[in-house]
Amino acid sequence: MLGKYKLSIILLLILILLTVGTFLQANDLSEVLSALSEMSLLWLALGILSVLLFVIMEGVMIWYLLRSFQKGIGLCQCISWSFVGFFVSGITPSATGGQPMQIYYMKRAGIQVSASMPVLMILAVLYKLVMVGIGIGICLFWSTGIAASFGDYLWLFYLGLGLNSFVVVLLTVIMIRPNYAEKIVLKVQRLLTVTRILKVSPERQTRWLSAIAEYQQVINFFRGHKATLFSAALMTLIQRSLPFLLTWIIYRGLGLSGIGILSLMALQAAVTLSVDLLPLPGSMGISELVFSAVFAAVFSEKLLPAALCISRGISFYLIMIVSAAVFAWVHFSKSKVQSKEHRNFLV
């Protein structure tokens, strides 16, 4: 199943090598290691916990939304799908591969695409909505501070805010007007048959339209359960705040003080927003560049490389390793033989 992502994996590995090479060339390794040794193990453990909880909470929200209309969904299983999404998102440009892979494994576990797709779409909208809300809040209440911290990279912040706002509007329109999905599916099918990629098949069209009808039913269900959506929004806000907390944890763990937790969380949120949708696997390279520029005034020249290593090491590399292990467990824990319905969905 990961065969289609081979090029993305290769690109990620190349970017890792280039990023590590650039980092080692720009910094004295012995000084970096010396600074790393100053990090408190207790604070380091708290940092790891915060990022793990970030991924786990997405699984909790998947479980919370799915169980609203489909019983018998296991919490641990939903958490494993969250790690699958994190891993595949990390190896694909703009994190585009995570949700399709989650849908695939949810389908293999017996959850219809018409149920999994709207649930994941709701989570995507809430996730982006929280990001946009934080970005707008920063613009309204801390524009001077963010401009001073970002300097020449301020345009990246506004680009990220604009792209995320566009995605929120697009996904919201699709959710509010699910009949658009039917028009899109029919046009795609017509294009595929005209170009002879697919054969003309009334049965396929019936299956697709049936899936869309079920999708609309799920969307309508959540429209009538606004309290469920509100609870999911609150959980998303908490979940989204956890990785922003990591920079403050590193700051304190390196023995620093003087800058408040909200200021550091706002800076990290702005950095994340800036690189979130850029077409690079794992935002590799650009994340390190923006972090170094924005937090240069927060960490001393001696501690900045160490802070960067800890931040990216925990929030990306460590979680990628954990997610890869969970992905392997999900992939091989059950038979890879798909149901006839699943196999023939696009035939």
mmCIF file of C-alpha atoms in Angstrom:
data_model
loop_
_atom_site.group_PDB
_atom_site.id
_atom_site.type_symbol
_atom_site.label_atom_id
_atom_site.label_comp_id
_atom_site.label_asym_id
_atom_site.label_seq_id
_atom_site.Cartn_x
_atom_site.Cartn_y
_atom_site.Cartn_z
ATOM 1 C CA MET A 1 0.000 0.000 0.000
ATOM 2 C CA LEU A 2 2.957 2.340 0.588
ATOM 3 C CA GLY A 3 4.331 1.621 -2.871
ATOM 4 C CA LYS A 4 2.661 4.750 -4.281
ATOM 5 C CA TYR A 5 4.557 6.822 -1.694
ATOM 6 C CA LYS A 6 8.055 5.569 -2.595
ATOM 7 C CA LEU A 7 9.029 8.855 -4.227
ATOM 8 C CA SER A 8 7.798 10.798 -1.185
ATOM 9 C CA ILE A 9 9.844 8.572 1.136
ATOM 10 C CA ILE A 10 12.935 9.029 -1.029
ATOM 11 C CA LEU A 11 12.396 12.802 -1.089
ATOM 12 C CA LEU A 12 11.963 12.825 2.702
ATOM 13 C CA LEU A 13 15.224 10.914 3.190
ATOM 14 C CA ILE A 14 17.051 13.307 0.848
ATOM 15 C CA LEU A 15 15.659 16.300 2.730
ATOM 16 C CA ILE A 16 16.688 14.740 6.049
ATOM 17 C CA LEU A 17 20.250 14.252 4.798
ATOM 18 C CA LEU A 18 20.413 17.791 3.438
ATOM 19 C CA THR A 19 18.941 19.261 6.622
ATOM 20 C CA VAL A 20 21.274 17.311 8.915
ATOM 21 C CA GLY A 21 24.254 18.126 6.690
ATOM 22 C CA THR A 22 23.421 21.844 6.703
ATOM 23 C CA PHE A 23 22.900 21.798 10.464
ATOM 24 C CA LEU A 24 26.245 20.095 11.135
ATOM 25 C CA GLN A 25 28.013 22.462 8.775
ATOM 26 C CA ALA A 26 26.567 25.514 10.528
ATOM 27 C CA ASN A 27 27.124 24.327 14.109
ATOM 28 C CA ASP A 28 29.863 22.849 16.233
ATOM 29 C CA LEU A 29 28.671 19.338 17.119
ATOM 30 C CA SER A 30 30.535 19.269 20.453
ATOM 31 C CA GLU A 31 28.880 22.538 21.516
ATOM 32 C CA VAL A 32 25.463 21.230 20.485
ATOM 33 C CA LEU A 33 25.972 18.039 22.480
ATOM 34 C CA SER A 34 27.119 20.071 25.468
ATOM 35 C CA ALA A 35 23.984 22.212 25.275
ATOM 36 C CA LEU A 36 21.798 19.141 24.892
ATOM 37 C CA SER A 37 23.238 17.750 28.119
ATOM 38 C CA GLU A 38 21.777 20.756 29.944
ATOM 39 C CA MET A 39 18.212 19.656 29.142
ATOM 40 C CA SER A 40 16.365 18.384 32.216
ATOM 41 C CA LEU A 41 15.231 14.781 31.776
ATOM 42 C CA LEU A 42 11.959 15.553 33.561
ATOM 43 C CA TRP A 43 11.144 18.374 31.149
ATOM 44 C CA LEU A 44 12.256 16.183 28.250
ATOM 45 C CA ALA A 45 9.809 13.490 29.343
ATOM 46 C CA LEU A 46 7.036 16.096 29.581
ATOM 47 C CA GLY A 47 7.856 17.233 26.043
ATOM 48 C CA ILE A 48 7.644 13.691 24.693
ATOM 49 C CA LEU A 49 4.362 13.165 26.556
ATOM 50 C CA SER A 50 2.842 16.347 25.111
ATOM 51 C CA VAL A 51 3.525 15.287 21.517
ATOM 52 C CA LEU A 52 2.376 11.701 22.091
ATOM 53 C CA LEU A 53 -0.856 13.021 23.591
ATOM 54 C CA PHE A 54 -1.308 15.204 20.508
ATOM 55 C CA VAL A 55 -1.446 12.117 18.275
ATOM 56 C CA ILE A 56 -3.418 10.044 20.790
ATOM 57 C CA MET A 57 -6.079 12.733 21.165
ATOM 58 C CA GLU A 58 -6.819 12.630 17.437
ATOM 59 C CA GLY A 59 -7.577 8.933 17.871
ATOM 60 C CA VAL A 60 -9.827 9.766 20.825
ATOM 61 C CA MET A 61 -11.739 12.241 18.649
ATOM 62 C CA ILE A 62 -12.090 9.712 15.817
ATOM 63 C CA TRP A 63 -13.496 7.257 18.356
ATOM 64 C CA TYR A 64 -15.785 9.902 19.874
ATOM 65 C CA LEU A 65 -17.308 10.895 16.522
ATOM 66 C CA LEU A 66 -17.574 7.378 15.078
ATOM 67 C CA ARG A 67 -19.262 5.908 18.149
ATOM 68 C CA SER A 68 -21.948 8.587 17.856
ATOM 69 C CA PHE A 69 -23.570 6.556 15.093
ATOM 70 C CA GLN A 70 -21.587 3.302 14.807
ATOM 71 C CA LYS A 71 -21.188 1.129 17.890
ATOM 72 C CA GLY A 72 -18.475 -1.382 18.586
ATOM 73 C CA ILE A 73 -15.569 0.921 17.721
ATOM 74 C CA GLY A 74 -12.459 0.293 19.834
ATOM 75 C CA LEU A 75 -10.569 3.269 21.295
ATOM 76 C CA CYS A 76 -7.135 1.672 20.844
ATOM 77 C CA GLN A 77 -7.964 0.893 17.227
ATOM 78 C CA CYS A 78 -8.894 4.531 16.591
ATOM 79 C CA ILE A 79 -5.672 5.694 18.245
ATOM 80 C CA SER A 80 -3.695 3.376 15.967
ATOM 81 C CA TRP A 81 -5.361 4.991 12.918
ATOM 82 C CA SER A 82 -4.228 8.363 14.240
ATOM 83 C CA PHE A 83 -0.599 7.196 14.276
ATOM 84 C CA VAL A 84 -1.059 5.785 10.760
ATOM 85 C CA GLY A 85 -2.263 9.201 9.606
ATOM 86 C CA PHE A 86 0.669 10.972 11.271
ATOM 87 C CA PHE A 87 3.215 8.653 9.657
ATOM 88 C CA VAL A 88 1.858 8.892 6.116
ATOM 89 C CA SER A 89 1.252 12.639 6.445
ATOM 90 C CA GLY A 90 4.899 12.990 7.432
ATOM 91 C CA ILE A 91 6.183 11.369 4.242
ATOM 92 C CA THR A 92 3.845 13.102 1.778
ATOM 93 C CA PRO A 93 3.915 16.725 0.543
ATOM 94 C CA SER A 94 1.488 19.025 2.386
ATOM 95 C CA ALA A 95 0.480 15.984 4.510
ATOM 96 C CA THR A 96 -1.920 14.881 1.756
ATOM 97 C CA GLY A 97 -1.572 11.122 2.220
ATOM 98 C CA GLY A 98 -2.581 10.725 5.851
ATOM 99 C CA GLN A 99 -6.371 10.717 5.615
ATOM 100 C CA PRO A 100 -6.608 8.482 2.492
ATOM 101 C CA MET A 101 -4.465 5.898 4.302
ATOM 102 C CA GLN A 102 -6.616 6.188 7.423
ATOM 103 C CA ILE A 103 -9.745 5.662 5.317
ATOM 104 C CA TYR A 104 -8.137 2.578 3.748
ATOM 105 C CA TYR A 105 -7.409 0.898 7.088
ATOM 106 C CA MET A 106 -10.733 1.937 8.565
ATOM 107 C CA LYS A 107 -12.419 0.352 5.557
ATOM 108 C CA ARG A 108 -10.383 -2.794 6.094
ATOM 109 C CA ALA A 109 -11.680 -2.853 9.672
ATOM 110 C CA GLY A 110 -15.271 -2.729 8.440
ATOM 111 C CA ILE A 111 -16.004 1.004 8.622
ATOM 112 C CA GLN A 112 -17.628 2.262 5.446
ATOM 113 C CA VAL A 113 -15.974 5.086 3.526
ATOM 114 C CA SER A 114 -19.264 6.965 3.765
ATOM 115 C CA ALA A 115 -18.757 7.040 7.566
ATOM 116 C CA SER A 116 -14.987 7.456 7.861
ATOM 117 C CA MET A 117 -14.685 10.212 5.254
ATOM 118 C CA PRO A 118 -17.061 12.743 6.861
ATOM 119 C CA VAL A 119 -15.635 12.030 10.331
ATOM 120 C CA LEU A 120 -12.095 12.697 9.134
ATOM 121 C CA MET A 121 -13.299 15.707 7.159
ATOM 122 C CA ILE A 122 -14.923 17.153 10.281
ATOM 123 C CA LEU A 123 -11.661 16.670 12.177
ATOM 124 C CA ALA A 124 -9.731 18.323 9.330
ATOM 125 C CA VAL A 125 -12.082 21.312 9.336
ATOM 126 C CA LEU A 126 -11.874 21.668 13.127
ATOM 127 C CA TYR A 127 -8.080 21.299 13.037
ATOM 128 C CA LYS A 128 -7.682 23.973 10.355
ATOM 129 C CA LEU A 129 -10.343 26.168 11.957
ATOM 130 C CA VAL A 130 -8.431 26.192 15.247
ATOM 131 C CA MET A 131 -5.214 27.032 13.390
ATOM 132 C CA VAL A 132 -6.893 29.881 11.504
ATOM 133 C CA GLY A 133 -8.524 31.160 14.695
ATOM 134 C CA ILE A 134 -5.157 31.225 16.470
ATOM 135 C CA GLY A 135 -3.564 32.933 13.458
ATOM 136 C CA ILE A 136 -6.254 35.626 13.332
ATOM 137 C CA GLY A 137 -5.923 36.119 17.083
ATOM 138 C CA ILE A 138 -2.171 36.634 16.693
ATOM 139 C CA CYS A 139 -2.783 39.176 13.912
ATOM 140 C CA LEU A 140 -5.317 41.107 15.991
ATOM 141 C CA PHE A 141 -3.603 41.114 19.369
ATOM 142 C CA TRP A 142 0.101 40.557 18.737
ATOM 143 C CA SER A 143 0.914 41.791 15.230
ATOM 144 C CA THR A 144 3.903 43.851 16.413
ATOM 145 C CA GLY A 145 5.440 40.929 18.305
ATOM 146 C CA ILE A 146 4.984 38.450 15.460
ATOM 147 C CA ALA A 147 6.424 40.914 12.940
ATOM 148 C CA ALA A 148 9.497 41.487 15.103
ATOM 149 C CA SER A 149 10.050 37.745 15.647
ATOM 150 C CA PHE A 150 9.526 36.648 12.022
ATOM 151 C CA GLY A 151 11.364 39.496 10.335
ATOM 152 C CA ASP A 152 11.944 38.620 6.681
ATOM 153 C CA TYR A 153 9.850 35.437 7.058
ATOM 154 C CA LEU A 154 6.664 37.286 7.980
ATOM 155 C CA TRP A 155 5.263 36.641 4.503
ATOM 156 C CA LEU A 156 5.374 32.900 5.239
ATOM 157 C CA PHE A 157 3.095 33.416 8.234
ATOM 158 C CA TYR A 158 0.509 35.277 6.161
ATOM 159 C CA LEU A 159 0.819 32.732 3.347
ATOM 160 C CA GLY A 160 0.151 29.898 5.802
ATOM 161 C CA LEU A 161 -2.802 31.774 7.284
ATOM 162 C CA GLY A 162 -4.245 32.371 3.815
ATOM 163 C CA LEU A 163 -3.806 28.765 2.657
ATOM 164 C CA ASN A 164 -5.341 27.336 5.809
ATOM 165 C CA SER A 165 -8.278 29.763 5.550
ATOM 166 C CA PHE A 166 -8.888 28.634 1.966
ATOM 167 C CA VAL A 167 -8.877 24.964 3.015
ATOM 168 C CA VAL A 168 -11.356 25.673 5.830
ATOM 169 C CA VAL A 169 -13.747 27.429 3.429
ATOM 170 C CA LEU A 170 -13.418 24.680 0.797
ATOM 171 C CA LEU A 171 -14.030 21.789 3.203
ATOM 172 C CA THR A 172 -16.881 23.623 4.912
ATOM 173 C CA VAL A 173 -18.640 24.215 1.586
ATOM 174 C CA ILE A 174 -18.305 20.530 0.689
ATOM 175 C CA MET A 175 -19.745 19.558 4.074
ATOM 176 C CA ILE A 176 -22.610 22.044 3.973
ATOM 177 C CA ARG A 177 -23.424 21.268 0.328
ATOM 178 C CA PRO A 178 -22.803 17.506 0.024
ATOM 179 C CA ASN A 179 -24.735 17.474 -3.258
ATOM 180 C CA TYR A 180 -21.644 19.063 -4.758
ATOM 181 C CA ALA A 181 -19.884 15.766 -4.075
ATOM 182 C CA GLU A 182 -22.359 13.955 -6.315
ATOM 183 C CA LYS A 183 -21.737 16.400 -9.170
ATOM 184 C CA ILE A 184 -17.977 16.068 -8.745
ATOM 185 C CA VAL A 185 -18.128 12.252 -8.687
ATOM 186 C CA LEU A 186 -20.243 12.111 -11.846
ATOM 187 C CA LYS A 187 -17.924 14.509 -13.665
ATOM 188 C CA VAL A 188 -14.877 12.504 -12.586
ATOM 189 C CA GLN A 189 -16.508 9.266 -13.725
ATOM 190 C CA ARG A 190 -17.422 10.831 -17.086
ATOM 191 C CA LEU A 191 -13.830 12.047 -17.525
ATOM 192 C CA LEU A 192 -12.381 8.644 -16.636
ATOM 193 C CA THR A 193 -14.685 6.832 -19.046
ATOM 194 C CA VAL A 194 -14.100 9.312 -21.891
ATOM 195 C CA THR A 195 -10.341 8.887 -21.481
ATOM 196 C CA ARG A 196 -10.905 5.107 -21.249
ATOM 197 C CA ILE A 197 -9.196 4.852 -17.874
ATOM 198 C CA LEU A 198 -12.376 3.152 -16.656
ATOM 199 C CA LYS A 199 -14.957 1.207 -18.591
ATOM 200 C CA VAL A 200 -18.573 2.331 -18.667
ATOM 201 C CA SER A 201 -20.289 0.620 -15.736
ATOM 202 C CA PRO A 202 -23.815 1.397 -14.455
ATOM 203 C CA GLU A 203 -23.066 -0.782 -11.416
ATOM 204 C CA ARG A 204 -20.070 1.371 -10.475
ATOM 205 C CA GLN A 205 -22.115 4.551 -10.753
ATOM 206 C CA THR A 206 -24.788 3.012 -8.533
ATOM 207 C CA ARG A 207 -22.173 2.110 -5.909
ATOM 208 C CA TRP A 208 -20.644 5.564 -5.987
ATOM 209 C CA LEU A 209 -23.989 7.343 -5.717
ATOM 210 C CA SER A 210 -25.016 5.001 -2.896
ATOM 211 C CA ALA A 211 -21.818 5.891 -1.016
ATOM 212 C CA ILE A 212 -22.546 9.590 -1.531
ATOM 213 C CA ALA A 213 -26.077 9.115 -0.172
ATOM 214 C CA GLU A 214 -24.664 7.444 2.944
ATOM 215 C CA TYR A 215 -22.114 10.267 3.236
ATOM 216 C CA GLN A 216 -24.948 12.797 3.182
ATOM 217 C CA GLN A 217 -26.754 10.851 5.905
ATOM 218 C CA VAL A 218 -23.688 11.047 8.162
ATOM 219 C CA ILE A 219 -23.299 14.784 7.530
ATOM 220 C CA ASN A 220 -27.007 15.284 8.293
ATOM 221 C CA PHE A 221 -26.582 13.260 11.500
ATOM 222 C CA PHE A 222 -23.890 15.626 12.765
ATOM 223 C CA ARG A 223 -25.973 18.642 11.766
ATOM 224 C CA GLY A 224 -28.554 17.422 14.246
ATOM 225 C CA HIS A 225 -25.960 16.786 16.962
ATOM 226 C CA LYS A 226 -24.311 20.169 17.408
ATOM 227 C CA ALA A 227 -23.305 19.360 20.990
ATOM 228 C CA THR A 228 -21.139 16.527 19.660
ATOM 229 C CA LEU A 229 -19.432 18.897 17.233
ATOM 230 C CA PHE A 230 -18.926 21.498 19.969
ATOM 231 C CA SER A 231 -17.284 18.904 22.227
ATOM 232 C CA ALA A 232 -15.048 17.813 19.349
ATOM 233 C CA ALA A 233 -14.080 21.452 18.748
ATOM 234 C CA LEU A 234 -13.045 21.876 22.391
ATOM 235 C CA MET A 235 -11.009 18.667 22.236
ATOM 236 C CA THR A 236 -9.366 19.903 19.037
ATOM 237 C CA LEU A 237 -8.354 23.163 20.720
ATOM 238 C CA ILE A 238 -6.732 21.234 23.577
ATOM 239 C CA GLN A 239 -5.113 18.767 21.185
ATOM 240 C CA ARG A 240 -3.765 21.485 18.911
ATOM 241 C CA SER A 241 -2.261 23.335 21.892
ATOM 242 C CA LEU A 242 -0.148 20.386 23.032
ATOM 243 C CA PRO A 243 2.670 20.644 20.429
ATOM 244 C CA PHE A 244 2.682 24.432 20.882
ATOM 245 C CA LEU A 245 3.424 23.777 24.540
ATOM 246 C CA LEU A 246 6.567 21.856 23.563
ATOM 247 C CA THR A 247 8.684 24.978 22.918
ATOM 248 C CA TRP A 248 7.915 26.366 26.379
ATOM 249 C CA ILE A 249 8.777 22.962 27.898
ATOM 250 C CA ILE A 250 12.139 22.999 26.085
ATOM 251 C CA TYR A 251 12.704 26.608 27.164
ATOM 252 C CA ARG A 252 12.197 25.722 30.814
ATOM 253 C CA GLY A 253 14.032 22.426 30.483
ATOM 254 C CA LEU A 254 17.154 24.265 29.329
ATOM 255 C CA GLY A 255 17.022 26.370 32.500
ATOM 256 C CA LEU A 256 15.666 29.534 30.869
ATOM 257 C CA SER A 257 12.991 31.894 32.187
ATOM 258 C CA GLY A 258 11.608 35.363 31.607
ATOM 259 C CA ILE A 259 9.302 34.743 28.639
ATOM 260 C CA GLY A 260 5.730 33.711 29.353
ATOM 261 C CA ILE A 261 4.130 30.462 28.273
ATOM 262 C CA LEU A 262 1.501 32.166 26.091
ATOM 263 C CA SER A 263 4.120 34.122 24.143
ATOM 264 C CA LEU A 264 6.123 30.988 23.366
ATOM 265 C CA MET A 265 3.010 29.017 22.449
ATOM 266 C CA ALA A 266 1.898 31.836 20.120
ATOM 267 C CA LEU A 267 5.304 31.890 18.422
ATOM 268 C CA GLN A 268 5.283 28.121 17.938
ATOM 269 C CA ALA A 269 1.716 28.266 16.622
ATOM 270 C CA ALA A 270 2.786 30.918 14.110
ATOM 271 C CA VAL A 271 5.750 28.780 12.999
ATOM 272 C CA THR A 272 3.491 25.742 12.552
ATOM 273 C CA LEU A 273 0.916 27.781 10.637
ATOM 274 C CA SER A 274 3.644 29.133 8.349
ATOM 275 C CA VAL A 275 4.910 25.714 7.191
ATOM 276 C CA ASP A 276 1.770 23.591 7.630
ATOM 277 C CA LEU A 277 0.695 23.413 3.982
ATOM 278 C CA LEU A 278 4.000 23.855 2.185
ATOM 279 C CA PRO A 279 4.600 21.016 -0.336
ATOM 280 C CA LEU A 280 7.487 19.352 1.506
ATOM 281 C CA PRO A 281 7.269 15.973 3.296
ATOM 282 C CA GLY A 282 7.181 16.689 7.020
ATOM 283 C CA SER A 283 7.863 20.384 6.221
ATOM 284 C CA MET A 284 11.461 19.228 6.226
ATOM 285 C CA GLY A 285 14.095 21.946 6.015
ATOM 286 C CA ILE A 286 11.719 24.907 6.078
ATOM 287 C CA SER A 287 10.576 24.079 9.629
ATOM 288 C CA GLU A 288 14.154 24.135 10.873
ATOM 289 C CA LEU A 289 14.868 27.373 8.990
ATOM 290 C CA VAL A 290 11.839 29.254 10.321
ATOM 291 C CA PHE A 291 12.308 27.912 13.864
ATOM 292 C CA SER A 292 15.924 29.116 13.904
ATOM 293 C CA ALA A 293 14.922 32.563 12.649
ATOM 294 C CA VAL A 294 11.923 33.074 14.931
ATOM 295 C CA PHE A 295 13.439 31.722 18.152
ATOM 296 C CA ALA A 296 16.881 33.279 17.729
ATOM 297 C CA ALA A 297 15.908 35.994 20.212
ATOM 298 C CA VAL A 298 14.363 33.479 22.635
ATOM 299 C CA PHE A 299 17.238 31.039 23.015
ATOM 300 C CA SER A 300 20.839 32.108 23.342
ATOM 301 C CA GLU A 301 23.198 31.518 20.426
ATOM 302 C CA LYS A 302 24.613 28.545 22.340
ATOM 303 C CA LEU A 303 21.246 26.950 23.139
ATOM 304 C CA LEU A 304 19.353 27.614 19.886
ATOM 305 C CA PRO A 305 20.791 24.603 17.968
ATOM 306 C CA ALA A 306 20.059 22.347 20.947
ATOM 307 C CA ALA A 307 16.489 23.695 21.219
ATOM 308 C CA LEU A 308 15.996 23.043 17.495
ATOM 309 C CA CYS A 309 17.325 19.473 17.824
ATOM 310 C CA ILE A 310 15.052 18.712 20.763
ATOM 311 C CA SER A 311 11.994 20.343 19.206
ATOM 312 C CA ARG A 312 12.221 18.620 15.814
ATOM 313 C CA GLY A 313 13.617 15.454 17.354
ATOM 314 C CA ILE A 314 10.568 15.031 19.574
ATOM 315 C CA SER A 315 7.789 16.566 17.472
ATOM 316 C CA PHE A 316 8.757 14.897 14.193
ATOM 317 C CA TYR A 317 11.496 12.253 14.188
ATOM 318 C CA LEU A 318 10.590 10.449 17.425
ATOM 319 C CA ILE A 319 6.865 10.463 16.680
ATOM 320 C CA MET A 320 7.574 9.308 13.122
ATOM 321 C CA ILE A 321 9.469 6.312 14.517
ATOM 322 C CA VAL A 322 6.628 5.484 16.931
ATOM 323 C CA SER A 323 4.049 6.014 14.169
ATOM 324 C CA ALA A 324 5.998 3.790 11.754
ATOM 325 C CA ALA A 325 5.983 1.005 14.351
ATOM 326 C CA VAL A 326 2.224 1.404 14.904
ATOM 327 C CA PHE A 327 1.672 1.510 11.135
ATOM 328 C CA ALA A 328 3.543 -1.781 10.727
ATOM 329 C CA TRP A 329 1.478 -3.328 13.523
ATOM 330 C CA VAL A 330 -1.797 -2.146 11.935
ATOM 331 C CA HIS A 331 -0.702 -3.328 8.495
ATOM 332 C CA PHE A 332 0.327 -6.838 9.497
ATOM 333 C CA SER A 333 -1.973 -7.520 12.464
ATOM 334 C CA LYS A 334 -4.809 -8.670 10.207
ATOM 335 C CA SER A 335 -5.084 -10.361 6.871
ATOM 336 C CA LYS A 336 -4.370 -8.059 3.960
ATOM 337 C CA VAL A 337 -7.058 -9.721 1.880
ATOM 338 C CA GLN A 338 -9.715 -7.114 1.121
ATOM 339 C CA SER A 339 -13.402 -7.708 0.825
ATOM 340 C CA LYS A 340 -14.890 -8.091 -2.634
ATOM 341 C CA GLU A 341 -16.842 -4.879 -2.112
ATOM 342 C CA HIS A 342 -13.656 -2.988 -1.230
ATOM 343 C CA ARG A 343 -11.657 -4.508 -4.069
ATOM 344 C CA ASN A 344 -14.217 -3.625 -6.679
ATOM 345 C CA PHE A 345 -15.166 -0.156 -5.449
ATOM 346 C CA LEU A 346 -13.276 1.562 -8.271
ATOM 347 C CA VAL A 347 -13.685 -1.176 -10.895
#
